[in-house]
Amino acid sequence: MRNESATQLITELSAPGRRAAIFPKADIPATQLDDLIPSQHRASSPPALPELAEGDVVRHFVNLSTKNMSVDTHFYPLGSCTMKYNPKRHERLASLPGLVDLHPYKQEDSIQGMLQILFECQQILGEIAGLPSVSLQPAAGAHGEFTALLVASAYFRDRGENRTKVLFPNSAHGTNPASAALAGFDCIQLNSGVDGLVDLEELKAHVDDKTAVFMITNPNTLGLFETDIGKVADILHEAGALLYIDGANMNAIMGRTRPGDFGGDMMHYNVHKTFTGPHGAGGPGSGPIAVRDYLADYLPGPVVSKTTDENGEPYYSLTTPPKTIGRIRSFFGNVSILLRGYCYLRTLGAEGVKAAADNAVLNANYLMARLKNAFDVPHGKLCMHEFVASASRIVKERGISAMDIAKRLLDKGFHAPTVYFPLVVSEAMMIEPTETESKETLDAFVDALITILEEEPETVKAAPWTTPVSRPDEVQAARKPILTAPEEQTTS
Amino acid sequence: MKYCQFAQQYRVYNDNTEETTPESCNRLVMKDCTVRTCCPERDFKGDALAYLFNTPDQQQEMLQAIGVQSIDDLFEQIPQEFQLKSPLKIPAPLPEMELEREMRKLAARNTKDGGRVCMLGGGAYDHFIPAVVDEIVSRGEFYTAYTPYQAEASQGSLQAFFEYQTLISRLSGMDVSNASLYEGGTSVSEAAFMAMRVTGRHDRVVVLGSVHPEYREVLATYLHHLNCELVVIPTPEGSVDPGDVEQQLDEKTACLIIQHPNFFGCLEEVAELTALARKAGALSVVAFDPISVGVLNRPGDYGADIAVAEGQPLGIPLQYGGPLLGILSCRKEYVRKMPGRLIGQTVDKEGRRSFVLNLQAREQHIRRDKATSNICTNQGLLALRATVYLSLLGPQGLKEVAEACCQNAHYAVTELQQIDGVEVLFDRPFFKEFSLRFDGDVDLILRQVANAGFEIGPHFERFRNVDGGQFAGWENSLLVAMTEKRTKAEIDGLVKAVKNAVAGVQEMATSAAR
């Protein structure tokens, strides 16, 4: 049933002279372009874009879309990514005239509604974090990490302290060390304890007066709450360092506990995960940061401030914090994603936010309980919103790997979990069901996994069988990179 | 009197989402205000329930399977001292209908002016977006998917991003493009870091003063903590004199950063500038307007090594500045030094054409602190928008859009500069955007022009504090941008509005002097 011709490359569908978007000439008195633009700047011809009719374009991209798995079509338990349902109302509301069409340089007095929303985003995110000062600017989680580390850097410089080190556990997301390196810090990786949690002795051994920040995800990437987080914070604070919370896993704890309450000094959110962004096939994200009040002066500008106008009415304006680290992007932020997060939080309220976390944790624990006999779960009797199973034993017994299982799951109509992360678990399968899945779906997923373990290993190792392609050759792709389509022979 | 019991527990908000005390809440509850949604008679727990599946019975079954009594037991991992004892103090939940009412009310506060004609520029523009673009990106199969780690389950996104890379390479005239970055400003910084890796020079980056001031601010933030000198070459005439550039490029310089057409709208002598960079062993980084190449040469045509752009003009709504699209493309010899995601073509085990995340060894999830960038996401949905937009326009459509922008802008300048008290700030060739200086208080003039239904800007005052105050020298000056959407009637309307406003302000000044 699949229309393969429509999923040729868009450039291969091109036919010279075919048109889709046609624009009229400007209705002003015509001038020769040669009189307006000096000849050395003029292009001899426009770029060789494909030439298509509107129907070609629609059919091509709609058919391409059917080659994706997505939350709207499949259970998508990709660990660490919080693939929850993205409410349709957000799409409608974020596209309202007056929100979607605002130029970033519109005058403040004409966008008071937008600034009010953004001000409230700052407040709500500050409250959920327990860290009152918020910058909405970062474009994604990694951008938030980088921004917060620059804030830390500015704070210590201001205090005359030369702190050069950022520490993180070996279970950390790759963005943590990458952001720390970009922010100019030396990266020190710590070994986790056998229980998968921070090893306090290891931490103490590495924290000194050169330590700026310890970055930790809590719950961590094994899906475990760092039960010693209070002691971790004490160790850092006694040494004058800051505790950074990677908020990738906020879906587990929102409304239950707050990073600011358990000792965090700064954190980032992933609005596209926790607050239903959506994920957009890999972005856009939005990675606001929340920090303690004594760090507020260093935040990037602009932030939204609230005052009152001459009539005593609230008035919102953009301000730059006094000791700001500077701009970290052009314009204000990934506003349209923030709007979706705002709609989500206004829909849920305090109880709803807590209910979301509760059910995310319930679903994950239920899955873990049902899978525990089939797979080893090396860490934790209970988990938070996700858990990491290991296929090591299955590799030994049946010769099928986590990757094989992941691929075979696609045949069964489920997106695969995150595999081979975190690095501290061999043959890792990181499973995050989220709260927006039913028991029926979770049961079907468990059944599928158990069936896979009972299948002929050859069947599993050659999977997937039903997808448009199977096991593309990544080595060849990297050895001789083909990153663009060749020019057509027949461009006009 | 009805009593709002939630007022005791929650911070509550009235219609203006003012925080109110419980007492004032009790009063407000009696009025028509959003606080009423937390009143017990409504008993509205929020639409969280609409998104959750499991019934109380199922929850019990699940708890039993886990072997615990209650959901609270699952949270025992969190030490008691850190568990929240009271509900979060955030606004009360709203059902969909009321949320929509609330959002429409807030949105309406931004359109009170009845939709002024947008002639604002400075990196984001009011271009036309064909309906097909919105239709395609609203496919749930695209927007509710994630990073294509499982290639077999993501061929739709992967192929679309491969096509994006193809079309962007053709647009910029470069060999390769990545699968997108955040937006124009960070793309410039990523390009500077990339140039350092390619040249092995980490000490000096040279940027023209005619590059977007916000891009330069971002660059300054990104470089601040490194031992890298950031040299800004002033452009008092609106575009740079290549003679001023040559002496600044030395054997330590990683790159020369140019914008063309530049922030002020002017064209730069790009071919000469890229040649100077090459002579000094530095890379040239050019930020270009992706629409402009419908009529102007492409960065690859005039020798750029890395071409970056704000991709917003390619079918992306203004969205108060984000999310937008960071374009980065380059010569093929630098591909392994590129930041961000790359999609590659390969074959699967049956020999079928397939697309995969490629050269991942550059990226943070493999290389960690040695990665070429910390970036993890791309702007997938916006890259898809640009791909659909460019597919719809084709070469002729892009040319038509570019010509219309250029013609409209030149017509507007010709008319505007005939007004007494208005001068064109820089007498240089330009594309779709230009800088004006007014004789008189520009804030007053802007207000009157806005009241007449037109928005122009940004006012240079906004950038007063950028790098030593080049902008301070241009008082009462601003940008005006024209796109293909503008009509003669609109431009004539603007001219009339400016004429009236300038005359009015001058008259006020004269009478004040008397």
PDB file of N, CA, C and O in Angstrom, chain A residues 12 23 27 31 41 43 48 68-69 88-89 100 102-103 116 120 127 182 256-257 281-282 306 327 330-331 407 439 462 471 473 488, chain B residues 17-18 47 54 72 82 84 89 109-110 124 143 145 152-153 157 170 183 214 221 225 295 297 319-320 346 349 353 378 400 407 488:
ATOM      1  N   GLU A  12      14.567  14.291  -6.871  1.00  0.00           N
ATOM      2  CA  GLU A  12      14.338  13.351  -7.980  1.00  0.00           C
ATOM      3  C   GLU A  12      12.950  13.526  -8.592  1.00  0.00           C
ATOM      4  O   GLU A  12      12.698  13.070  -9.705  1.00  0.00           O
ATOM      5  N   PHE A  23       4.369  33.820  -7.126  1.00  0.00           N
ATOM      6  CA  PHE A  23       4.185  35.138  -6.523  1.00  0.00           C
ATOM      7  C   PHE A  23       4.037  36.188  -7.617  1.00  0.00           C
ATOM      8  O   PHE A  23       4.740  36.145  -8.623  1.00  0.00           O
ATOM      9  N   ASP A  27       3.570  45.462  -7.022  1.00  0.00           N
ATOM     10  CA  ASP A  27       2.673  46.340  -7.774  1.00  0.00           C
ATOM     11  C   ASP A  27       3.137  47.795  -7.781  1.00  0.00           C
ATOM     12  O   ASP A  27       2.382  48.693  -8.065  1.00  0.00           O
ATOM     13  N   THR A  31      11.294  48.712 -11.552  1.00  0.00           N
ATOM     14  CA  THR A  31      12.636  49.207 -11.846  1.00  0.00           C
ATOM     15  C   THR A  31      13.442  47.997 -12.306  1.00  0.00           C
ATOM     16  O   THR A  31      13.197  46.883 -11.856  1.00  0.00           O
ATOM     17  N   HIS A  41      27.282  41.658  -7.485  1.00  0.00           N
ATOM     18  CA  HIS A  41      26.509  40.950  -6.447  1.00  0.00           C
ATOM     19  C   HIS A  41      25.382  40.101  -7.018  1.00  0.00           C
ATOM     20  O   HIS A  41      24.787  39.306  -6.302  1.00  0.00           O
ATOM     21  N   ALA A  43      23.222  37.305  -8.855  1.00  0.00           N
ATOM     22  CA  ALA A  43      23.332  35.889  -9.212  1.00  0.00           C
ATOM     23  C   ALA A  43      22.957  35.731 -10.688  1.00  0.00           C
ATOM     24  O   ALA A  43      22.051  36.407 -11.172  1.00  0.00           O
ATOM     25  N   ALA A  48      19.539  25.945  -7.572  1.00  0.00           N
ATOM     26  CA  ALA A  48      18.917  24.808  -8.268  1.00  0.00           C
ATOM     27  C   ALA A  48      17.985  24.040  -7.334  1.00  0.00           C
ATOM     28  O   ALA A  48      18.236  22.895  -6.962  1.00  0.00           O
ATOM     29  N   ASN A  68       7.528   7.250   9.734  1.00  0.00           N
ATOM     30  CA  ASN A  68       7.965   7.539  11.103  1.00  0.00           C
ATOM     31  C   ASN A  68       7.106   6.803  12.115  1.00  0.00           C
ATOM     32  O   ASN A  68       5.908   6.650  11.905  1.00  0.00           O
ATOM     33  N   MET A  69       7.710   6.420  13.228  1.00  0.00           N
ATOM     34  CA  MET A  69       6.926   6.135  14.425  1.00  0.00           C
ATOM     35  C   MET A  69       6.848   7.431  15.227  1.00  0.00           C
ATOM     36  O   MET A  69       7.783   8.237  15.201  1.00  0.00           O
ATOM     37  N   LYS A  88      -3.442  18.293  21.780  1.00  0.00           N
ATOM     38  CA  LYS A  88      -3.726  19.014  20.529  1.00  0.00           C
ATOM     39  C   LYS A  88      -4.127  20.457  20.784  1.00  0.00           C
ATOM     40  O   LYS A  88      -3.916  21.321  19.933  1.00  0.00           O
ATOM     41  N   ARG A  89      -4.722  20.711  21.952  1.00  0.00           N
ATOM     42  CA  ARG A  89      -5.149  22.083  22.230  1.00  0.00           C
ATOM     43  C   ARG A  89      -3.958  23.038  22.202  1.00  0.00           C
ATOM     44  O   ARG A  89      -4.105  24.205  21.843  1.00  0.00           O
ATOM     45  N   VAL A 100       1.420  33.792  17.513  1.00  0.00           N
ATOM     46  CA  VAL A 100       2.313  33.150  16.536  1.00  0.00           C
ATOM     47  C   VAL A 100       2.971  34.172  15.613  1.00  0.00           C
ATOM     48  O   VAL A 100       4.013  33.902  15.035  1.00  0.00           O
ATOM     49  N   LEU A 102       3.967  37.469  16.282  1.00  0.00           N
ATOM     50  CA  LEU A 102       4.565  38.665  16.879  1.00  0.00           C
ATOM     51  C   LEU A 102       6.040  38.784  16.489  1.00  0.00           C
ATOM     52  O   LEU A 102       6.836  37.883  16.755  1.00  0.00           O
ATOM     53  N   HIS A 103       6.375  39.910  15.903  1.00  0.00           N
ATOM     54  CA  HIS A 103       7.784  40.162  15.587  1.00  0.00           C
ATOM     55  C   HIS A 103       8.547  40.420  16.887  1.00  0.00           C
ATOM     56  O   HIS A 103       8.047  41.086  17.787  1.00  0.00           O
ATOM     57  N   GLN A 116       3.070  39.034  29.662  1.00  0.00           N
ATOM     58  CA  GLN A 116       2.432  38.497  30.861  1.00  0.00           C
ATOM     59  C   GLN A 116       2.573  36.978  30.914  1.00  0.00           C
ATOM     60  O   GLN A 116       2.912  36.408  31.956  1.00  0.00           O
ATOM     61  N   GLU A 120       4.623  34.902  33.736  1.00  0.00           N
ATOM     62  CA  GLU A 120       4.031  33.821  34.526  1.00  0.00           C
ATOM     63  C   GLU A 120       4.789  32.511  34.329  1.00  0.00           C
ATOM     64  O   GLU A 120       4.906  31.720  35.268  1.00  0.00           O
ATOM     65  N   GLU A 127       8.606  28.233  40.803  1.00  0.00           N
ATOM     66  CA  GLU A 127       7.900  27.554  41.904  1.00  0.00           C
ATOM     67  C   GLU A 127       8.096  26.036  41.836  1.00  0.00           C
ATOM     68  O   GLU A 127       8.354  25.389  42.847  1.00  0.00           O
ATOM     69  N   LEU A 182      32.583  23.416  26.830  1.00  0.00           N
ATOM     70  CA  LEU A 182      32.286  24.614  26.045  1.00  0.00           C
ATOM     71  C   LEU A 182      32.354  25.865  26.925  1.00  0.00           C
ATOM     72  O   LEU A 182      32.738  26.937  26.473  1.00  0.00           O
ATOM     73  N   ARG A 256       6.184  16.660  43.756  1.00  0.00           N
ATOM     74  CA  ARG A 256       6.530  15.739  44.840  1.00  0.00           C
ATOM     75  C   ARG A 256       7.719  16.256  45.652  1.00  0.00           C
ATOM     76  O   ARG A 256       7.779  16.092  46.862  1.00  0.00           O
ATOM     77  N   THR A 257       8.695  16.805  44.938  1.00  0.00           N
ATOM     78  CA  THR A 257       9.829  17.440  45.608  1.00  0.00           C
ATOM     79  C   THR A 257      10.387  18.468  44.638  1.00  0.00           C
ATOM     80  O   THR A 257       9.978  18.504  43.472  1.00  0.00           O
ATOM     81  N   ALA A 281      10.425  15.734  16.016  1.00  0.00           N
ATOM     82  CA  ALA A 281      11.411  14.944  15.286  1.00  0.00           C
ATOM     83  C   ALA A 281      12.848  15.351  15.628  1.00  0.00           C
ATOM     84  O   ALA A 281      13.732  15.250  14.795  1.00  0.00           O
ATOM     85  N   GLY A 282      13.035  15.815  16.843  1.00  0.00           N
ATOM     86  CA  GLY A 282      14.396  16.144  17.278  1.00  0.00           C
ATOM     87  C   GLY A 282      14.559  17.595  17.672  1.00  0.00           C
ATOM     88  O   GLY A 282      15.671  18.069  17.907  1.00  0.00           O
ATOM     89  N   LYS A 306       7.948  42.805  36.105  1.00  0.00           N
ATOM     90  CA  LYS A 306       6.593  43.323  36.255  1.00  0.00           C
ATOM     91  C   LYS A 306       6.628  44.585  37.109  1.00  0.00           C
ATOM     92  O   LYS A 306       7.218  44.590  38.192  1.00  0.00           O
ATOM     93  N   ARG A 327      24.113  38.026  26.293  1.00  0.00           N
ATOM     94  CA  ARG A 327      23.127  37.294  25.489  1.00  0.00           C
ATOM     95  C   ARG A 327      23.613  35.897  25.187  1.00  0.00           C
ATOM     96  O   ARG A 327      24.789  35.682  24.973  1.00  0.00           O
ATOM     97  N   SER A 330      19.918  35.075  19.876  1.00  0.00           N
ATOM     98  CA  SER A 330      19.223  36.254  19.400  1.00  0.00           C
ATOM     99  C   SER A 330      17.754  36.182  19.845  1.00  0.00           C
ATOM    100  O   SER A 330      17.224  35.099  20.085  1.00  0.00           O
ATOM    101  N   PHE A 331      17.143  37.323  19.984  1.00  0.00           N
ATOM    102  CA  PHE A 331      15.729  37.440  20.360  1.00  0.00           C
ATOM    103  C   PHE A 331      15.459  36.806  21.735  1.00  0.00           C
ATOM    104  O   PHE A 331      16.385  36.565  22.490  1.00  0.00           O
ATOM    105  N   LYS A 407      15.319  -3.596  17.792  1.00  0.00           N
ATOM    106  CA  LYS A 407      14.898  -3.655  16.379  1.00  0.00           C
ATOM    107  C   LYS A 407      13.649  -4.540  16.220  1.00  0.00           C
ATOM    108  O   LYS A 407      12.748  -4.235  15.447  1.00  0.00           O
ATOM    109  N   LYS A 439      -2.585   0.815  31.129  1.00  0.00           N
ATOM    110  CA  LYS A 439      -2.133  -0.504  31.566  1.00  0.00           C
ATOM    111  C   LYS A 439      -2.194  -1.492  30.401  1.00  0.00           C
ATOM    112  O   LYS A 439      -1.302  -2.330  30.235  1.00  0.00           O
ATOM    113  N   ALA A 462      17.873 -10.674  12.764  1.00  0.00           N
ATOM    114  CA  ALA A 462      17.684 -10.110  11.421  1.00  0.00           C
ATOM    115  C   ALA A 462      16.583  -9.044  11.403  1.00  0.00           C
ATOM    116  O   ALA A 462      16.257  -8.502  10.352  1.00  0.00           O
ATOM    117  N   ARG A 471      18.320  -2.250   9.286  1.00  0.00           N
ATOM    118  CA  ARG A 471      19.747  -2.213   9.624  1.00  0.00           C
ATOM    119  C   ARG A 471      20.597  -1.500   8.564  1.00  0.00           C
ATOM    120  O   ARG A 471      21.447  -2.097   7.909  1.00  0.00           O
ATOM    121  N   ASP A 473      23.532   0.526   6.901  1.00  0.00           N
ATOM    122  CA  ASP A 473      24.964   0.375   7.137  1.00  0.00           C
ATOM    123  C   ASP A 473      25.560   1.712   7.581  1.00  0.00           C
ATOM    124  O   ASP A 473      25.878   2.578   6.767  1.00  0.00           O
ATOM    125  N   GLU A 488      20.478  17.265 -10.104  1.00  0.00           N
ATOM    126  CA  GLU A 488      19.759  16.568 -11.165  1.00  0.00           C
ATOM    127  C   GLU A 488      20.427  16.872 -12.491  1.00  0.00           C
ATOM    128  O   GLU A 488      21.026  17.927 -12.681  1.00  0.00           O
TER     129      GLU A 488
ATOM    130  N   THR B  17      -4.245  37.701  36.790  1.00  0.00           N
ATOM    131  CA  THR B  17      -3.302  36.788  37.426  1.00  0.00           C
ATOM    132  C   THR B  17      -2.393  37.527  38.404  1.00  0.00           C
ATOM    133  O   THR B  17      -1.213  37.267  38.532  1.00  0.00           O
ATOM    134  N   GLU B  18      -2.994  38.465  39.058  1.00  0.00           N
ATOM    135  CA  GLU B  18      -2.362  39.070  40.222  1.00  0.00           C
ATOM    136  C   GLU B  18      -2.409  38.039  41.331  1.00  0.00           C
ATOM    137  O   GLU B  18      -3.411  37.338  41.499  1.00  0.00           O
ATOM    138  N   ASP B  47      -7.436  19.007  33.597  1.00  0.00           N
ATOM    139  CA  ASP B  47      -7.548  18.035  32.517  1.00  0.00           C
ATOM    140  C   ASP B  47      -6.401  17.038  32.523  1.00  0.00           C
ATOM    141  O   ASP B  47      -6.199  16.324  31.560  1.00  0.00           O
ATOM    142  N   ASN B  54      -5.208   5.357  33.340  1.00  0.00           N
ATOM    143  CA  ASN B  54      -5.513   4.269  34.249  1.00  0.00           C
ATOM    144  C   ASN B  54      -6.593   4.647  35.252  1.00  0.00           C
ATOM    145  O   ASN B  54      -6.535   5.685  35.903  1.00  0.00           O
ATOM    146  N   ASP B  72       2.154   6.713  47.175  1.00  0.00           N
ATOM    147  CA  ASP B  72       3.090   7.350  48.124  1.00  0.00           C
ATOM    148  C   ASP B  72       4.268   6.428  48.437  1.00  0.00           C
ATOM    149  O   ASP B  72       5.392   6.895  48.599  1.00  0.00           O
ATOM    150  N   PHE B  82      12.673  16.072  52.175  1.00  0.00           N
ATOM    151  CA  PHE B  82      12.614  16.802  50.911  1.00  0.00           C
ATOM    152  C   PHE B  82      11.260  16.688  50.223  1.00  0.00           C
ATOM    153  O   PHE B  82      11.052  17.278  49.171  1.00  0.00           O
ATOM    154  N   LEU B  84       7.593  17.439  49.277  1.00  0.00           N
ATOM    155  CA  LEU B  84       6.727  18.618  49.366  1.00  0.00           C
ATOM    156  C   LEU B  84       5.541  18.306  50.272  1.00  0.00           C
ATOM    157  O   LEU B  84       4.876  17.289  50.102  1.00  0.00           O
ATOM    158  N   LYS B  89       2.408  26.200  44.439  1.00  0.00           N
ATOM    159  CA  LYS B  89       1.635  27.438  44.349  1.00  0.00           C
ATOM    160  C   LYS B  89       1.649  27.929  42.908  1.00  0.00           C
ATOM    161  O   LYS B  89       2.426  28.804  42.531  1.00  0.00           O
ATOM    162  N   ARG B 109      -4.623  40.896  23.699  1.00  0.00           N
ATOM    163  CA  ARG B 109      -3.904  42.070  24.219  1.00  0.00           C
ATOM    164  C   ARG B 109      -2.711  42.431  23.330  1.00  0.00           C
ATOM    165  O   ARG B 109      -2.150  43.509  23.436  1.00  0.00           O
ATOM    166  N   ASN B 110      -2.296  41.480  22.485  1.00  0.00           N
ATOM    167  CA  ASN B 110      -1.181  41.750  21.571  1.00  0.00           C
ATOM    168  C   ASN B 110      -1.649  42.200  20.198  1.00  0.00           C
ATOM    169  O   ASN B 110      -0.837  42.481  19.322  1.00  0.00           O
ATOM    170  N   ALA B 124      14.470  39.001  11.473  1.00  0.00           N
ATOM    171  CA  ALA B 124      13.210  38.248  11.408  1.00  0.00           C
ATOM    172  C   ALA B 124      12.230  39.102  10.604  1.00  0.00           C
ATOM    173  O   ALA B 124      12.156  40.315  10.810  1.00  0.00           O
ATOM    174  N   TYR B 143       5.620  15.809  14.168  1.00  0.00           N
ATOM    175  CA  TYR B 143       5.909  16.645  15.326  1.00  0.00           C
ATOM    176  C   TYR B 143       5.868  15.896  16.655  1.00  0.00           C
ATOM    177  O   TYR B 143       6.348  16.418  17.655  1.00  0.00           O
ATOM    178  N   ALA B 145       7.293  12.803  16.886  1.00  0.00           N
ATOM    179  CA  ALA B 145       8.440  11.873  16.868  1.00  0.00           C
ATOM    180  C   ALA B 145       9.623  12.563  17.555  1.00  0.00           C
ATOM    181  O   ALA B 145       9.582  13.761  17.817  1.00  0.00           O
ATOM    182  N   GLU B 152      15.266   2.806  11.427  1.00  0.00           N
ATOM    183  CA  GLU B 152      14.178   2.095  10.741  1.00  0.00           C
ATOM    184  C   GLU B 152      12.817   2.694  11.056  1.00  0.00           C
ATOM    185  O   GLU B 152      11.892   2.582  10.258  1.00  0.00           O
ATOM    186  N   ALA B 153      12.698   3.297  12.240  1.00  0.00           N
ATOM    187  CA  ALA B 153      11.409   3.850  12.659  1.00  0.00           C
ATOM    188  C   ALA B 153      11.323   5.344  12.374  1.00  0.00           C
ATOM    189  O   ALA B 153      10.406   6.016  12.834  1.00  0.00           O
ATOM    190  N   SER B 157      11.548  11.332   8.934  1.00  0.00           N
ATOM    191  CA  SER B 157      12.295  12.497   9.408  1.00  0.00           C
ATOM    192  C   SER B 157      13.688  12.518   8.795  1.00  0.00           C
ATOM    193  O   SER B 157      14.172  13.559   8.358  1.00  0.00           O
ATOM    194  N   ARG B 170      22.393  23.859  -1.682  1.00  0.00           N
ATOM    195  CA  ARG B 170      22.179  24.531  -2.969  1.00  0.00           C
ATOM    196  C   ARG B 170      21.893  26.014  -2.783  1.00  0.00           C
ATOM    197  O   ARG B 170      22.284  26.846  -3.595  1.00  0.00           O
ATOM    198  N   GLU B 183      19.413  28.908  16.096  1.00  0.00           N
ATOM    199  CA  GLU B 183      18.989  30.119  15.396  1.00  0.00           C
ATOM    200  C   GLU B 183      20.241  30.840  14.887  1.00  0.00           C
ATOM    201  O   GLU B 183      21.355  30.338  15.076  1.00  0.00           O
ATOM    202  N   GLU B 214      22.979  41.563  18.003  1.00  0.00           N
ATOM    203  CA  GLU B 214      22.668  40.460  18.925  1.00  0.00           C
ATOM    204  C   GLU B 214      23.539  39.236  18.628  1.00  0.00           C
ATOM    205  O   GLU B 214      23.934  38.522  19.539  1.00  0.00           O
ATOM    206  N   THR B 221      29.513  36.525  24.477  1.00  0.00           N
ATOM    207  CA  THR B 221      29.212  35.660  25.626  1.00  0.00           C
ATOM    208  C   THR B 221      29.908  34.311  25.478  1.00  0.00           C
ATOM    209  O   THR B 221      30.509  33.802  26.439  1.00  0.00           O
ATOM    210  N   HIS B 225      34.852  33.629  28.291  1.00  0.00           N
ATOM    211  CA  HIS B 225      35.633  32.901  29.281  1.00  0.00           C
ATOM    212  C   HIS B 225      36.851  32.229  28.667  1.00  0.00           C
ATOM    213  O   HIS B 225      37.593  31.554  29.347  1.00  0.00           O
ATOM    214  N   VAL B 295      18.219  36.613  -5.820  1.00  0.00           N
ATOM    215  CA  VAL B 295      18.797  37.598  -6.759  1.00  0.00           C
ATOM    216  C   VAL B 295      20.293  37.836  -6.540  1.00  0.00           C
ATOM    217  O   VAL B 295      20.983  38.260  -7.456  1.00  0.00           O
ATOM    218  N   ASN B 297      24.319  36.741  -5.343  1.00  0.00           N
ATOM    219  CA  ASN B 297      25.238  35.607  -5.352  1.00  0.00           C
ATOM    220  C   ASN B 297      25.124  34.826  -4.051  1.00  0.00           C
ATOM    221  O   ASN B 297      24.782  35.372  -2.997  1.00  0.00           O
ATOM    222  N   GLN B 319       6.721  34.172  15.809  1.00  0.00           N
ATOM    223  CA  GLN B 319       6.660  33.546  17.138  1.00  0.00           C
ATOM    224  C   GLN B 319       7.424  34.306  18.211  1.00  0.00           C
ATOM    225  O   GLN B 319       8.082  33.713  19.063  1.00  0.00           O
ATOM    226  N   TYR B 320       7.371  35.618  18.147  1.00  0.00           N
ATOM    227  CA  TYR B 320       8.108  36.464  19.084  1.00  0.00           C
ATOM    228  C   TYR B 320       9.581  36.038  19.202  1.00  0.00           C
ATOM    229  O   TYR B 320      10.193  36.086  20.262  1.00  0.00           O
ATOM    230  N   THR B 346      22.894   5.923   3.042  1.00  0.00           N
ATOM    231  CA  THR B 346      23.614   4.659   2.976  1.00  0.00           C
ATOM    232  C   THR B 346      22.669   3.607   2.399  1.00  0.00           C
ATOM    233  O   THR B 346      21.640   3.981   1.808  1.00  0.00           O
ATOM    234  N   LYS B 349      20.623  -3.673   4.700  1.00  0.00           N
ATOM    235  CA  LYS B 349      21.170  -5.003   4.401  1.00  0.00           C
ATOM    236  C   LYS B 349      20.612  -5.591   3.110  1.00  0.00           C
ATOM    237  O   LYS B 349      21.192  -6.502   2.540  1.00  0.00           O
ATOM    238  N   ARG B 353      18.106   2.092  -0.396  1.00  0.00           N
ATOM    239  CA  ARG B 353      18.584   3.405   0.046  1.00  0.00           C
ATOM    240  C   ARG B 353      18.008   3.712   1.438  1.00  0.00           C
ATOM    241  O   ARG B 353      16.804   3.572   1.663  1.00  0.00           O
ATOM    242  N   ASN B 378      18.272  19.249  17.262  1.00  0.00           N
ATOM    243  CA  ASN B 378      18.345  20.224  16.170  1.00  0.00           C
ATOM    244  C   ASN B 378      16.985  20.911  16.154  1.00  0.00           C
ATOM    245  O   ASN B 378      16.173  20.708  17.054  1.00  0.00           O
ATOM    246  N   GLU B 400      11.180  35.197  -7.533  1.00  0.00           N
ATOM    247  CA  GLU B 400      10.049  36.139  -7.479  1.00  0.00           C
ATOM    248  C   GLU B 400       9.957  36.818  -6.118  1.00  0.00           C
ATOM    249  O   GLU B 400       9.749  38.029  -6.019  1.00  0.00           O
ATOM    250  N   GLN B 407      12.429  45.154  -4.908  1.00  0.00           N
ATOM    251  CA  GLN B 407      11.706  46.245  -5.579  1.00  0.00           C
ATOM    252  C   GLN B 407      10.928  47.084  -4.562  1.00  0.00           C
ATOM    253  O   GLN B 407      10.968  48.314  -4.596  1.00  0.00           O
ATOM    254  N   LYS B 488       1.855  48.359  -2.799  1.00  0.00           N
ATOM    255  CA  LYS B 488       2.079  49.782  -3.034  1.00  0.00           C
ATOM    256  C   LYS B 488       1.228  50.613  -2.067  1.00  0.00           C
ATOM    257  O   LYS B 488       1.696  51.591  -1.493  1.00  0.00           O
TER     258      LYS B 488
END
